[in-house]
PDB file of C-alpha atoms in Angstrom:
ATOM      1  CA  MET A   1      61.582  90.728  27.553  1.00 67.00           C
ATOM      2  CA  GLU A   2      62.047  94.583  26.831  1.00 81.00           C
ATOM      3  CA  LYS A   3      59.272  96.097  25.433  1.00 94.00           C
ATOM      4  CA  PHE A   4      59.261  98.203  22.432  1.00 97.00           C
ATOM      5  CA  ASP A   5      57.677 101.752  23.227  1.00 98.00           C
ATOM      6  CA  VAL A   6      57.333 103.507  19.370  1.00 98.00           C
ATOM      7  CA  LYS A   7      57.441 106.958  21.751  1.00 97.00           C
ATOM      8  CA  LYS A   8      60.757 106.557  22.787  1.00 97.00           C
ATOM      9  CA  ALA A   9      62.455 104.972  19.467  1.00 97.00           C
ATOM     10  CA  TYR A  10      60.802 107.856  17.317  1.00 98.00           C
ATOM     11  CA  LYS A  11      62.379 110.718  20.224  1.00 97.00           C
ATOM     12  CA  GLU A  12      62.466 112.606  17.406  1.00 97.00           C
ATOM     13  CA  LEU A  13      59.340 112.557  16.043  1.00 98.00           C
ATOM     14  CA  TYR A  14      57.043 111.989  18.809  1.00 98.00           C
ATOM     15  CA  ALA A  15      58.568 115.182  21.483  1.00 96.00           C
ATOM     16  CA  PRO A  16      59.588 117.937  19.285  1.00 96.00           C
ATOM     17  CA  SER A  17      60.453 121.212  19.746  1.00 94.00           C
ATOM     18  CA  ARG A  18      56.995 123.353  21.771  1.00 94.00           C
ATOM     19  CA  ARG A  19      58.467 126.906  21.034  1.00 92.00           C
ATOM     20  CA  ASP A  20      60.173 126.427  17.410  1.00 95.00           C
ATOM     21  CA  PHE A  21      58.663 124.487  14.010  1.00 98.00           C
ATOM     22  CA  SER A  22      60.934 121.468  13.289  1.00 96.00           C
ATOM     23  CA  LEU A  23      62.046 119.670  10.016  1.00 97.00           C
ATOM     24  CA  VAL A  24      61.865 115.633   9.797  1.00 98.00           C
ATOM     25  CA  THR A  25      62.062 112.572   7.802  1.00 98.00           C
ATOM     26  CA  VAL A  26      59.531 110.456   9.134  1.00 98.00           C
ATOM     27  CA  PRO A  27      60.069 107.097   7.713  1.00 98.00           C
ATOM     28  CA  ARG A  28      57.491 104.632   7.063  1.00 98.00           C
ATOM     29  CA  PHE A  29      54.530 103.627   9.989  1.00 98.00           C
ATOM     30  CA  SER A  30      52.256 100.697   9.830  1.00 98.00           C
ATOM     31  CA  TYR A  31      49.248 101.211  11.476  1.00 99.00           C
ATOM     32  CA  PHE A  32      45.855 100.150  12.306  1.00 99.00           C
ATOM     33  CA  ALA A  33      44.123 102.953  11.373  1.00 99.00           C
ATOM     34  CA  VAL A  34      39.486 103.372  10.959  1.00 99.00           C
ATOM     35  CA  ASP A  35      38.494 106.767   8.005  1.00 98.00           C
ATOM     36  CA  GLY A  36      34.896 108.925   9.453  1.00 96.00           C
ATOM     37  CA  HIS A  37      33.959 112.473   8.265  1.00 93.00           C
ATOM     38  CA  GLY A  38      32.438 114.980  10.769  1.00 89.00           C
ATOM     39  CA  ASP A  39      32.820 116.955  13.831  1.00 88.00           C
ATOM     40  CA  PRO A  40      35.120 114.883  16.607  1.00 90.00           C
ATOM     41  CA  ASN A  41      33.046 116.302  19.120  1.00 86.00           C
ATOM     42  CA  THR A  42      30.166 115.436  18.265  1.00 87.00           C
ATOM     43  CA  ALA A  43      30.165 112.625  15.716  1.00 88.00           C
ATOM     44  CA  THR A  44      29.018 108.824  16.665  1.00 94.00           C
ATOM     45  CA  GLU A  45      30.916 107.622  14.206  1.00 95.00           C
ATOM     46  CA  TYR A  46      34.269 109.081  15.750  1.00 95.00           C
ATOM     47  CA  SER A  47      33.447 107.060  19.544  1.00 95.00           C
ATOM     48  CA  GLU A  48      33.012 104.346  17.336  1.00 97.00           C
ATOM     49  CA  ALA A  49      36.557 104.338  16.016  1.00 98.00           C
ATOM     50  CA  LEU A  50      38.193 104.348  18.474  1.00 97.00           C
ATOM     51  CA  GLU A  51      36.489 102.037  20.230  1.00 98.00           C
ATOM     52  CA  ALA A  52      37.051  99.882  18.137  1.00 98.00           C
ATOM     53  CA  LEU A  53      40.890 100.554  17.082  1.00 98.00           C
ATOM     54  CA  TYR A  54      41.624 100.017  20.893  1.00 98.00           C
ATOM     55  CA  ALA A  55      40.062  97.261  21.073  1.00 98.00           C
ATOM     56  CA  VAL A  56      41.509  95.699  18.227  1.00 99.00           C
ATOM     57  CA  SER A  57      45.094  97.485  19.441  1.00 98.00           C
ATOM     58  CA  TYR A  58      45.513  95.958  22.734  1.00 98.00           C
ATOM     59  CA  ALA A  59      44.151  92.157  21.810  1.00 99.00           C
ATOM     60  CA  THR A  60      46.781  92.642  18.844  1.00 99.00           C
ATOM     61  CA  LYS A  61      49.575  93.529  22.101  1.00 98.00           C
ATOM     62  CA  PHE A  62      48.830  90.721  24.557  1.00 98.00           C
ATOM     63  CA  ALA A  63      48.909  88.109  21.553  1.00 98.00           C
ATOM     64  CA  SER A  64      52.060  89.359  20.693  1.00 98.00           C
ATOM     65  CA  LYS A  65      52.968  88.713  24.044  1.00 97.00           C
ATOM     66  CA  LYS A  66      51.929  85.227  24.419  1.00 97.00           C
ATOM     67  CA  GLU A  67      52.209  83.779  20.410  1.00 96.00           C
ATOM     68  CA  LEU A  68      55.113  85.292  19.918  1.00 95.00           C
ATOM     69  CA  ASP A  69      57.116  86.385  22.657  1.00 95.00           C
ATOM     70  CA  ARG A  70      57.060  90.068  21.970  1.00 96.00           C
ATOM     71  CA  ASP A  71      55.636  93.161  24.206  1.00 97.00           C
ATOM     72  CA  TYR A  72      55.223  96.048  23.475  1.00 98.00           C
ATOM     73  CA  VAL A  73      53.050  99.326  24.650  1.00 98.00           C
ATOM     74  CA  VAL A  74      50.433 100.436  22.732  1.00 98.00           C
ATOM     75  CA  GLY A  75      51.431 103.988  20.970  1.00 98.00           C
ATOM     76  CA  PRO A  76      49.525 107.401  20.734  1.00 98.00           C
ATOM     77  CA  LEU A  77      46.278 108.107  19.111  1.00 98.00           C
ATOM     78  CA  GLU A  78      47.145 109.693  16.151  1.00 98.00           C
ATOM     79  CA  GLY A  79      45.210 111.307  12.909  1.00 97.00           C
ATOM     80  CA  LEU A  80      45.465 112.125   9.502  1.00 97.00           C
ATOM     81  CA  TRP A  81      43.045 115.582   8.652  1.00 94.00           C
ATOM     82  CA  ARG A  82      41.559 116.519   5.625  1.00 91.00           C
ATOM     83  CA  ALA A  83      39.514 118.688   4.310  1.00 82.00           C
ATOM     84  CA  ASP A  84      38.630 120.555   0.770  1.00 76.00           C
ATOM     85  CA  ASP A  85      40.159 123.659   1.943  1.00 73.00           C
ATOM     86  CA  PRO A  86      43.584 124.305   4.531  1.00 68.00           C
ATOM     87  CA  GLU A  87      41.996 127.382   6.243  1.00 68.00           C
ATOM     88  CA  ALA A  88      39.139 124.336   7.406  1.00 66.00           C
ATOM     89  CA  PHE A  89      41.323 123.650  10.066  1.00 67.00           C
ATOM     90  CA  VAL A  90      42.235 127.055  10.321  1.00 65.00           C
ATOM     91  CA  THR A  91      38.672 128.226  11.312  1.00 65.00           C
ATOM     92  CA  CYS A  92      37.781 124.809  13.165  1.00 71.00           C
ATOM     93  CA  ASP A  93      35.124 124.312  10.530  1.00 74.00           C
ATOM     94  CA  LYS A  94      35.139 120.932  12.107  1.00 79.00           C
ATOM     95  CA  ALA A  95      32.184 118.883  10.415  1.00 79.00           C
ATOM     96  CA  SER A  96      34.070 119.980   7.259  1.00 80.00           C
ATOM     97  CA  TRP A  97      36.310 117.819   8.366  1.00 86.00           C
ATOM     98  CA  ASP A  98      37.868 114.469   7.056  1.00 93.00           C
ATOM     99  CA  TRP A  99      39.559 112.110   9.784  1.00 97.00           C
ATOM    100  CA  THR A 100      41.770 108.604   9.360  1.00 98.00           C
ATOM    101  CA  MET A 101      42.586 107.972  13.484  1.00 98.00           C
ATOM    102  CA  MET A 102      44.452 105.449  13.420  1.00 98.00           C
ATOM    103  CA  ILE A 103      47.602 103.928  16.192  1.00 99.00           C
ATOM    104  CA  SER A 104      51.097 102.632  15.024  1.00 98.00           C
ATOM    105  CA  GLN A 105      52.557  99.279  14.799  1.00 98.00           C
ATOM    106  CA  PRO A 106      55.815  98.524  15.396  1.00 98.00           C
ATOM    107  CA  GLU A 107      57.268  96.345  12.462  1.00 97.00           C
ATOM    108  CA  TRP A 108      56.391  92.412  13.404  1.00 98.00           C
ATOM    109  CA  ILE A 109      52.716  93.189  13.689  1.00 98.00           C
ATOM    110  CA  THR A 110      51.550  93.055  10.360  1.00 97.00           C
ATOM    111  CA  SER A 111      47.670  92.401   8.574  1.00 98.00           C
ATOM    112  CA  ALA A 112      47.512  88.688   9.611  1.00 98.00           C
ATOM    113  CA  GLU A 113      47.424  89.920  12.917  1.00 98.00           C
ATOM    114  CA  LEU A 114      45.012  92.230  12.719  1.00 98.00           C
ATOM    115  CA  THR A 115      43.089  90.349  10.789  1.00 98.00           C
ATOM    116  CA  ALA A 116      43.509  87.708  14.095  1.00 98.00           C
ATOM    117  CA  SER A 117      42.645  90.135  16.597  1.00 98.00           C
ATOM    118  CA  ILE A 118      39.437  91.208  14.314  1.00 98.00           C
ATOM    119  CA  THR A 119      38.578  87.260  14.457  1.00 98.00           C
ATOM    120  CA  ALA A 120      39.070  87.467  17.841  1.00 98.00           C
ATOM    121  CA  VAL A 121      37.348  90.742  19.482  1.00 98.00           C
ATOM    122  CA  GLY A 122      34.447  90.345  17.103  1.00 98.00           C
ATOM    123  CA  ALA A 123      33.721  87.140  19.591  1.00 98.00           C
ATOM    124  CA  LYS A 124      33.247  89.066  22.678  1.00 97.00           C
ATOM    125  CA  LYS A 125      32.649  92.650  21.570  1.00 96.00           C
ATOM    126  CA  ASN A 126      30.251  93.792  19.651  1.00 96.00           C
ATOM    127  CA  LEU A 127      31.219  97.175  18.193  1.00 98.00           C
ATOM    128  CA  ALA A 128      30.159  99.014  15.356  1.00 96.00           C
ATOM    129  CA  ALA A 129      33.238  99.819  13.791  1.00 98.00           C
ATOM    130  CA  LEU A 130      34.851  96.770  13.815  1.00 98.00           C
ATOM    131  CA  ASP A 131      34.623  95.860  10.789  1.00 97.00           C
ATOM    132  CA  LYS A 132      35.908  99.146   9.187  1.00 98.00           C
ATOM    133  CA  VAL A 133      39.630  99.064  10.302  1.00 99.00           C
ATOM    134  CA  ARG A 134      42.292  98.021   8.611  1.00 99.00           C
ATOM    135  CA  PHE A 135      46.865  97.949   8.093  1.00 99.00           C
ATOM    136  CA  LEU A 136      47.778 100.866   6.742  1.00 99.00           C
ATOM    137  CA  GLU A 137      51.616 101.732   5.746  1.00 98.00           C
ATOM    138  CA  LEU A 138      52.136 105.356   5.612  1.00 98.00           C
ATOM    139  CA  GLU A 139      56.030 107.115   4.383  1.00 98.00           C
ATOM    140  CA  GLU A 140      55.307 110.505   5.322  1.00 99.00           C
ATOM    141  CA  GLY A 141      58.972 111.599   4.520  1.00 98.00           C
ATOM    142  CA  LEU A 142      60.100 115.559   5.099  1.00 99.00           C
ATOM    143  CA  SER A 143      57.153 116.498   7.409  1.00 99.00           C
ATOM    144  CA  VAL A 144      57.534 119.994  10.156  1.00 98.00           C
ATOM    145  CA  GLN A 145      56.339 119.949  13.136  1.00 98.00           C
ATOM    146  CA  ILE A 146      55.783 121.436  16.591  1.00 98.00           C
ATOM    147  CA  LEU A 147      54.940 120.527  19.784  1.00 98.00           C
ATOM    148  CA  HIS A 148      51.489 121.954  20.812  1.00 96.00           C
ATOM    149  CA  ILE A 149      50.457 122.126  24.215  1.00 97.00           C
ATOM    150  CA  GLY A 150      46.738 123.525  25.537  1.00 94.00           C
ATOM    151  CA  SER A 151      43.241 123.149  24.228  1.00 92.00           C
ATOM    152  CA  TYR A 152      42.472 121.235  21.169  1.00 90.00           C
ATOM    153  CA  ASP A 153      40.617 124.778  19.522  1.00 85.00           C
ATOM    154  CA  ASP A 154      44.058 126.975  21.281  1.00 90.00           C
ATOM    155  CA  GLU A 155      45.797 124.840  17.454  1.00 90.00           C
ATOM    156  CA  ALA A 156      44.739 127.667  15.605  1.00 88.00           C
ATOM    157  CA  PRO A 157      47.525 130.562  16.039  1.00 92.00           C
ATOM    158  CA  THR A 158      50.199 127.764  15.397  1.00 94.00           C
ATOM    159  CA  LEU A 159      49.050 126.202  12.093  1.00 92.00           C
ATOM    160  CA  ASP A 160      47.858 129.633  11.040  1.00 92.00           C
ATOM    161  CA  ARG A 161      51.645 129.986  11.827  1.00 95.00           C
ATOM    162  CA  LEU A 162      52.598 126.746  10.268  1.00 95.00           C
ATOM    163  CA  HIS A 163      50.833 127.396   6.563  1.00 92.00           C
ATOM    164  CA  HIS A 164      51.013 131.674   6.172  1.00 93.00           C
ATOM    165  CA  THR A 165      54.171 131.838   7.713  1.00 96.00           C
ATOM    166  CA  PHE A 166      56.949 128.968   7.891  1.00 97.00           C
ATOM    167  CA  ILE A 167      55.735 126.993   4.808  1.00 97.00           C
ATOM    168  CA  PRO A 168      56.207 129.988   1.868  1.00 97.00           C
ATOM    169  CA  ALA A 169      59.439 131.295   3.900  1.00 97.00           C
ATOM    170  CA  ASN A 170      61.758 127.910   3.176  1.00 97.00           C
ATOM    171  CA  ASN A 171      59.517 127.402   0.303  1.00 97.00           C
ATOM    172  CA  LEU A 172      57.933 124.173   1.215  1.00 98.00           C
ATOM    173  CA  SER A 173      55.093 122.803  -0.185  1.00 96.00           C
ATOM    174  CA  PHE A 174      52.479 120.988   1.652  1.00 94.00           C
ATOM    175  CA  ASN A 175      52.873 117.332   0.765  1.00 96.00           C
ATOM    176  CA  GLY A 176      50.055 115.289   2.610  1.00 95.00           C
ATOM    177  CA  ASP A 177      47.369 115.624   5.477  1.00 95.00           C
ATOM    178  CA  HIS A 178      47.533 117.511   8.801  1.00 94.00           C
ATOM    179  CA  HIS A 179      48.659 114.909  11.111  1.00 97.00           C
ATOM    180  CA  GLU A 180      47.791 115.676  14.839  1.00 97.00           C
ATOM    181  CA  ILE A 181      49.706 112.697  17.298  1.00 98.00           C
ATOM    182  CA  TYR A 182      48.038 112.597  20.767  1.00 98.00           C
ATOM    183  CA  LEU A 183      50.349 112.400  23.644  1.00 97.00           C
ATOM    184  CA  SER A 184      47.630 113.263  26.790  1.00 95.00           C
ATOM    185  CA  ASP A 185      44.550 111.122  27.536  1.00 88.00           C
ATOM    186  CA  ALA A 186      42.048 113.589  26.615  1.00 84.00           C
ATOM    187  CA  ARG A 187      39.502 112.036  29.080  1.00 84.00           C
ATOM    188  CA  ARG A 188      42.246 112.413  32.560  1.00 89.00           C
ATOM    189  CA  THR A 189      44.412 115.745  31.452  1.00 93.00           C
ATOM    190  CA  GLN A 190      42.609 119.401  32.016  1.00 93.00           C
ATOM    191  CA  PRO A 191      43.014 120.937  28.569  1.00 90.00           C
ATOM    192  CA  GLU A 192      45.013 123.689  29.477  1.00 93.00           C
ATOM    193  CA  LYS A 193      47.863 120.618  29.385  1.00 95.00           C
ATOM    194  CA  LEU A 194      47.119 118.458  26.449  1.00 96.00           C
ATOM    195  CA  LYS A 195      50.548 117.665  24.753  1.00 97.00           C
ATOM    196  CA  THR A 196      49.715 117.478  20.959  1.00 97.00           C
ATOM    197  CA  VAL A 197      52.753 116.438  17.882  1.00 98.00           C
ATOM    198  CA  LEU A 198      51.359 118.650  15.028  1.00 98.00           C
ATOM    199  CA  ARG A 199      52.986 117.745  11.674  1.00 98.00           C
ATOM    200  CA  GLN A 200      52.516 118.730   8.484  1.00 97.00           C
ATOM    201  CA  PRO A 201      54.178 117.175   5.747  1.00 98.00           C
ATOM    202  CA  VAL A 202      56.286 118.503   2.809  1.00 98.00           C
ATOM    203  CA  SER A 203      57.913 118.973  -0.263  1.00 98.00           C
ATOM    204  CA  ARG A 204      60.533 121.145  -1.888  1.00 95.00           C
ATOM    205  CA  PRO A 205      60.179 122.533  -5.504  1.00 87.00           C
TER     206      PRO A 205
END
């Protein structure tokens, strides 16, 4: 049985250069997602969202292998971040952030599988955010991205360069939420070695 891995199937989207910004076209992906607000380092809502996301994602993976004979690697954690003022990301005003944490799903996984997994997980565990997990389809289209290596708190200079240099110089406009893909497990990786894809959907006039 061949195991699907989104990072390998879409290498250009999950392994960008760390030196230069690159323009990519992101197709439609399906995700399991949870919405929330506040500083991810301190908000209970955030840790509860991740717990529910991983529980449902792994339940779906095991069900897919057993019932559909289709196996896959659970995708990395991803996040959509938004604020009334985009400068909140440059200044690290985390308390003002709204977020959608999510994990991509193979194309054969649908909302029906999500519903079944929520029921299965709920029968075994009492997770605060379980009923908040939703099925999300997202097509970001034209986007700018780069690989950041280091602490999440050190992203600001790169985002500043993206917002104030690359996007204006290339006559681009913001066209969607700031998107991060977490390639490293923050619990097991030293901050200076964390790998994160930084992506910003854009549009041309």
